């Protein structure tokens, strides 16, 4: 085989050139560059890459999910560098647990997956009155997150397997009440303190500022007095809301939708049932005896349905409904376990079911009533129907156009005009856009991710379109820089007043700190504390009073072995504080119920800490590396 390749080397090279050159012409060298950027590793777990594309997709899905759960959520919170890095940390954690689950041979059965999906609150809302799933609505919800039903179910299966990795540790955490009391009593103890503040404002009159001081401060802190970089921007928005406004509905479609969904639109049907429950015994071998006893009770119930309540009071092992004759009141679909629900909604009023087995035991069910909501007329629902149908069609249209829109602004990146013409969109313009979202700016120009793309080298230097970026639920935006102005330091004459104010505040804080440190040293050495006129207050970590966090921390962390204990705390530009700890009091008394609740919470935290320690061990063993910087300046360890 290899000899044949050598003999036909020229032919093979020519064939490869035929394949490669057109791809460069059509796709472009720039396309290969962007592809490489998308596939570059941002983290590694056990030698496996997590790519930038995976990171972007995960963050897009998470942002979409949060926007749907919290419609009024500020998109700037989701698109910040900190939020994106947090997504990467979660992605790393998922990968660590996935590898650990695979190595340990942990898996999720089809039955466990089915139970999880049946209990999913979102999926439950998609069930029709007859109990069947609205598959189209299910697909649409997942599509907005970039998932197919198969992908979503595989994701849930993987998450359940991953949960098993830490579940064993969390469920076996042990902490004695004695150890918990020692820790909790120390944490919640109270302290009697005096806090003497040296406010910077009191020292401003002692500050003297010369022109030379202003000049020196300005030269040393030029970054404080800059006009920010700005850009004049054009942008296009593909938006579901705009698409919905342009949709003209057909009268026949409205009426057909009402006829097909009249019952669902009216509200859920409710049913009232009573049951007799015989619970499962501890051993599997004893279940047949329970079934036999249930068959006897079923025969009695069918022989005399009027005595069903008496049978339930005498024989049902459900402590909630048994004394009430088995009555469960009204409920709709999704409120009961599936075998019970299926049996109830298959019965006619007054009907008694066959034996129904669930995880709780064996049920005999009597359907006592059916409450169907009245169906509303077409005319009374017209406005709602129009909104619903228009939104559904807009979502489908958006899904159809989103990929083409993204491709168009990317492939014809030197102008937004082709995309504007193809999708009949208006090119909008805004001047003076800054790199960071500005207060009060809503919409795409308040989206941190879009701004980051606009101020990238590619957009500024080459004036290329940004990629289509999700700037809201059902909204894609692409923008381009028309004019760019770099940041510049403002002349001293324009900012002289600002320089003087900053310098005065700094010098006043320095004087306050110097005076505070001087007094602190004297009081520690036993000098007269006549100048310490602050009131004595009792504080704790849960009742801080009016103390700032850093002052409270100093008061609670001071050694209490020799009292009084002294601490000095810098308050930044506000000044300085001296803390005198005069006494230590035990924690406030609490009742037995509160003590038990605290102990339970402590044990949960202890178990979580042990699980975290185990995760840290996995993290080290799998040689995790995060290859992008932490925007908060902290370590890049996804712990």
PDB file of C-alpha atoms in Angstrom, residues 193-298:
ATOM      1  CA  UNK A 193     -16.071  46.327  72.414  1.00  0.00           C
ATOM      2  CA  UNK A 194     -15.393  50.024  72.059  1.00  0.00           C
ATOM      3  CA  UNK A 195     -14.569  51.409  68.606  1.00  0.00           C
ATOM      4  CA  UNK A 196     -12.832  54.776  68.410  1.00  0.00           C
ATOM      5  CA  UNK A 197     -12.911  56.199  64.895  1.00  0.00           C
ATOM      6  CA  UNK A 198     -10.518  58.745  63.438  1.00  0.00           C
ATOM      7  CA  UNK A 199     -12.514  60.129  60.508  1.00  0.00           C
ATOM      8  CA  UNK A 200     -10.539  61.455  57.564  1.00  0.00           C
ATOM      9  CA  UNK A 201     -13.070  64.273  57.136  1.00  0.00           C
ATOM     10  CA  UNK A 202     -11.957  65.726  60.483  1.00  0.00           C
ATOM     11  CA  UNK A 203      -8.414  66.159  59.171  1.00  0.00           C
ATOM     12  CA  UNK A 204      -9.213  67.857  55.844  1.00  0.00           C
ATOM     13  CA  UNK A 205      -8.728  71.321  57.324  1.00  0.00           C
ATOM     14  CA  UNK A 206      -5.157  70.363  58.267  1.00  0.00           C
ATOM     15  CA  UNK A 207      -4.266  69.428  54.690  1.00  0.00           C
ATOM     16  CA  UNK A 208      -2.172  71.867  52.682  1.00  0.00           C
ATOM     17  CA  UNK A 209      -1.915  71.353  48.910  1.00  0.00           C
ATOM     18  CA  UNK A 210       0.618  73.183  46.708  1.00  0.00           C
ATOM     19  CA  UNK A 211       0.694  73.460  42.923  1.00  0.00           C
ATOM     20  CA  UNK A 212       3.775  71.245  42.969  1.00  0.00           C
ATOM     21  CA  UNK A 213       1.818  68.581  44.909  1.00  0.00           C
ATOM     22  CA  UNK A 214      -0.965  68.712  42.322  1.00  0.00           C
ATOM     23  CA  UNK A 215       1.509  68.397  39.442  1.00  0.00           C
ATOM     24  CA  UNK A 216       3.288  65.446  41.057  1.00  0.00           C
ATOM     25  CA  UNK A 217       0.045  63.608  41.875  1.00  0.00           C
ATOM     26  CA  UNK A 218      -1.286  64.167  38.351  1.00  0.00           C
ATOM     27  CA  UNK A 219       1.903  62.802  36.771  1.00  0.00           C
ATOM     28  CA  UNK A 220       1.978  59.779  39.071  1.00  0.00           C
ATOM     29  CA  UNK A 221      -1.718  58.939  38.608  1.00  0.00           C
ATOM     30  CA  UNK A 222      -2.463  59.851  35.016  1.00  0.00           C
ATOM     31  CA  UNK A 223      -4.685  56.787  34.589  1.00  0.00           C
ATOM     32  CA  UNK A 224      -7.190  58.351  37.020  1.00  0.00           C
ATOM     33  CA  UNK A 225      -7.733  61.307  34.705  1.00  0.00           C
ATOM     34  CA  UNK A 226      -8.283  59.716  31.320  1.00  0.00           C
ATOM     35  CA  UNK A 227     -11.012  60.162  28.750  1.00  0.00           C
ATOM     36  CA  UNK A 228     -12.019  56.564  27.982  1.00  0.00           C
ATOM     37  CA  UNK A 229     -11.576  54.981  24.585  1.00  0.00           C
ATOM     38  CA  UNK A 230     -14.704  55.305  22.485  1.00  0.00           C
ATOM     39  CA  UNK A 231     -16.129  53.929  19.265  1.00  0.00           C
ATOM     40  CA  UNK A 232     -18.880  54.942  16.870  1.00  0.00           C
ATOM     41  CA  UNK A 233     -20.777  51.753  16.101  1.00  0.00           C
ATOM     42  CA  UNK A 234     -23.233  50.317  13.577  1.00  0.00           C
ATOM     43  CA  UNK A 235     -25.200  47.224  14.512  1.00  0.00           C
ATOM     44  CA  UNK A 236     -27.951  44.846  13.404  1.00  0.00           C
ATOM     45  CA  UNK A 237     -30.392  43.053  15.692  1.00  0.00           C
ATOM     46  CA  UNK A 238     -32.279  39.870  14.810  1.00  0.00           C
ATOM     47  CA  UNK A 239     -34.964  39.766  17.481  1.00  0.00           C
ATOM     48  CA  UNK A 240     -37.901  37.448  18.163  1.00  0.00           C
ATOM     49  CA  UNK A 241     -40.018  40.356  19.401  1.00  0.00           C
ATOM     50  CA  UNK A 242     -39.475  42.285  16.146  1.00  0.00           C
ATOM     51  CA  UNK A 243     -40.253  39.186  14.094  1.00  0.00           C
ATOM     52  CA  UNK A 244     -43.474  38.678  16.064  1.00  0.00           C
ATOM     53  CA  UNK A 245     -44.671  42.211  15.294  1.00  0.00           C
ATOM     54  CA  UNK A 246     -44.297  41.542  11.579  1.00  0.00           C
ATOM     55  CA  UNK A 247     -46.289  38.308  11.532  1.00  0.00           C
ATOM     56  CA  UNK A 248     -49.808  38.425  10.060  1.00  0.00           C
ATOM     57  CA  UNK A 249     -52.023  35.660  11.410  1.00  0.00           C
ATOM     58  CA  UNK A 250     -54.598  33.729   9.452  1.00  0.00           C
ATOM     59  CA  UNK A 251     -58.137  33.612  10.904  1.00  0.00           C
ATOM     60  CA  UNK A 252     -58.453  29.944  10.047  1.00  0.00           C
ATOM     61  CA  UNK A 253     -55.205  29.127  11.873  1.00  0.00           C
ATOM     62  CA  UNK A 254     -56.440  30.952  14.975  1.00  0.00           C
ATOM     63  CA  UNK A 255     -59.714  29.046  15.026  1.00  0.00           C
ATOM     64  CA  UNK A 256     -58.003  25.714  14.383  1.00  0.00           C
ATOM     65  CA  UNK A 257     -55.559  26.357  17.221  1.00  0.00           C
ATOM     66  CA  UNK A 258     -58.446  27.183  19.554  1.00  0.00           C
ATOM     67  CA  UNK A 259     -60.337  24.026  18.621  1.00  0.00           C
ATOM     68  CA  UNK A 260     -57.266  21.801  19.032  1.00  0.00           C
ATOM     69  CA  UNK A 261     -56.212  23.320  22.356  1.00  0.00           C
ATOM     70  CA  UNK A 262     -59.485  24.497  23.889  1.00  0.00           C
ATOM     71  CA  UNK A 263     -59.297  22.126  26.812  1.00  0.00           C
ATOM     72  CA  UNK A 264     -55.645  22.845  27.580  1.00  0.00           C
ATOM     73  CA  UNK A 265     -56.212  26.590  27.256  1.00  0.00           C
ATOM     74  CA  UNK A 266     -59.090  26.460  29.709  1.00  0.00           C
ATOM     75  CA  UNK A 267     -56.819  25.092  32.428  1.00  0.00           C
ATOM     76  CA  UNK A 268     -55.961  21.694  33.886  1.00  0.00           C
ATOM     77  CA  UNK A 269     -58.622  19.146  34.717  1.00  0.00           C
ATOM     78  CA  UNK A 270     -58.738  18.208  38.404  1.00  0.00           C
ATOM     79  CA  UNK A 271     -59.861  14.914  39.876  1.00  0.00           C
ATOM     80  CA  UNK A 272     -60.776  13.868  43.396  1.00  0.00           C
ATOM     81  CA  UNK A 273     -59.944  10.388  44.554  1.00  0.00           C
ATOM     82  CA  UNK A 274     -59.815   8.223  47.655  1.00  0.00           C
ATOM     83  CA  UNK A 275     -57.462   5.307  48.116  1.00  0.00           C
ATOM     84  CA  UNK A 276     -56.564   2.415  50.361  1.00  0.00           C
ATOM     85  CA  UNK A 277     -52.798   1.967  50.670  1.00  0.00           C
ATOM     86  CA  UNK A 278     -51.009  -1.157  51.876  1.00  0.00           C
ATOM     87  CA  UNK A 279     -47.325  -0.267  52.227  1.00  0.00           C
ATOM     88  CA  UNK A 280     -44.489  -2.512  51.151  1.00  0.00           C
ATOM     89  CA  UNK A 281     -42.817  -4.638  53.849  1.00  0.00           C
ATOM     90  CA  UNK A 282     -39.096  -4.586  54.486  1.00  0.00           C
ATOM     91  CA  UNK A 283     -38.330  -7.768  52.534  1.00  0.00           C
ATOM     92  CA  UNK A 284     -39.101  -8.465  48.878  1.00  0.00           C
ATOM     93  CA  UNK A 285     -40.237 -11.982  49.719  1.00  0.00           C
ATOM     94  CA  UNK A 286     -43.132 -10.606  51.805  1.00  0.00           C
ATOM     95  CA  UNK A 287     -44.660  -8.513  49.003  1.00  0.00           C
ATOM     96  CA  UNK A 288     -46.869 -11.311  47.635  1.00  0.00           C
ATOM     97  CA  UNK A 289     -48.694 -11.437  50.965  1.00  0.00           C
ATOM     98  CA  UNK A 290     -49.400  -7.693  50.670  1.00  0.00           C
ATOM     99  CA  UNK A 291     -50.751  -8.187  47.156  1.00  0.00           C
ATOM    100  CA  UNK A 292     -53.022 -11.023  48.326  1.00  0.00           C
ATOM    101  CA  UNK A 293     -54.402  -8.898  51.175  1.00  0.00           C
ATOM    102  CA  UNK A 294     -54.982  -6.028  48.690  1.00  0.00           C
ATOM    103  CA  UNK A 295     -56.939  -8.330  46.356  1.00  0.00           C
ATOM    104  CA  UNK A 296     -59.234  -9.265  49.248  1.00  0.00           C
ATOM    105  CA  UNK A 297     -59.865  -5.585  50.053  1.00  0.00           C
ATOM    106  CA  UNK A 298     -60.453  -4.804  46.371  1.00  0.00           C
TER     107      UNK A 298
END
